Amino acid sequence: MKCGKTLTNDEIGIHKKMINRGATEFFCLRCLAEFTHSTEDRLRERIEHFRAQGCLLFQ
Ligand SMILES: [Zn+2]
């Protein structure tokens, strides 16, 4: 959405979780961290957390 970087499924998934499930454009992890005043490491932890819960966005 912002920097034009190629995204991974994880990045698309965490964007949906944190911003908008119906989104069609997405932040990469760095831009999302900036936008949410978080860090890439914290976002990665959340991705692992959601994956551990069996969330279908993070297969
Ligand atoms: Zn970006």
Coordinates of C-alpha atoms and ligand atoms in Angstrom, one line a residue:
M1 CA 0.0 0.0 0.0
K2 CA 2.8 2.3 0.9
C3 CA 6.2 1.3 -0.3
G4 CA 5.4 -1.1 -3.1
K5 CA 7.4 -4.0 -1.6
T6 CA 6.4 -7.5 -2.5
L7 CA 4.4 -8.9 0.4
T8 CA 4.3 -12.3 2.1
N9 CA 1.1 -14.1 3.1
D10 CA 2.0 -13.3 6.7
E11 CA 2.2 -9.6 6.0
I12 CA -1.2 -9.7 4.3
G13 CA -2.7 -11.7 7.1
I14 CA -1.5 -9.5 9.9
H15 CA -2.7 -6.4 8.0
K16 CA -6.2 -8.1 7.8
K17 CA -6.1 -8.9 11.5
M18 CA -5.0 -5.5 12.7
I19 CA -6.4 -3.0 10.2
N20 CA -9.2 -4.3 8.1
R21 CA -10.3 -7.9 7.2
G22 CA -11.7 -6.8 3.9
A23 CA -8.6 -4.9 2.8
T24 CA -7.4 -5.2 -0.8
E25 CA -4.2 -3.2 -0.3
F26 CA -1.7 -4.0 2.4
F27 CA 1.2 -2.6 4.4
C28 CA 4.4 -4.6 4.5
L29 CA 5.6 -5.4 8.0
R30 CA 7.8 -2.3 8.4
C31 CA 5.1 0.1 7.2
L32 CA 2.5 -1.6 9.4
A33 CA 4.8 -1.3 12.4
E34 CA 5.1 2.4 11.7
F35 CA 1.4 2.8 11.2
T36 CA 0.5 0.9 14.4
H37 CA 3.4 2.5 16.5
S38 CA 4.7 -1.0 17.0
T39 CA 7.9 -2.8 15.9
E40 CA 8.4 -5.5 13.2
D41 CA 9.5 -7.9 16.0
R42 CA 6.3 -7.4 17.9
L43 CA 4.2 -7.9 14.7
R44 CA 6.1 -11.1 14.0
E45 CA 5.3 -12.3 17.5
R46 CA 1.6 -11.6 16.9
I47 CA 1.8 -13.5 13.6
E48 CA 3.2 -16.5 15.4
H49 CA 0.6 -16.1 18.1
F50 CA -2.2 -16.1 15.5
R51 CA -0.6 -19.0 13.7
A52 CA -0.4 -21.0 16.9
Q53 CA -4.2 -20.4 17.4
G54 CA -4.7 -22.0 14.0
C55 CA -5.8 -18.8 12.3
L56 CA -6.4 -19.5 8.6
L57 CA -4.8 -16.2 7.5
F58 CA -1.4 -17.6 8.6
Q59 CA -1.0 -21.0 7.0
Ligands
ZN1 ZN 6.2 -1.0 3.3

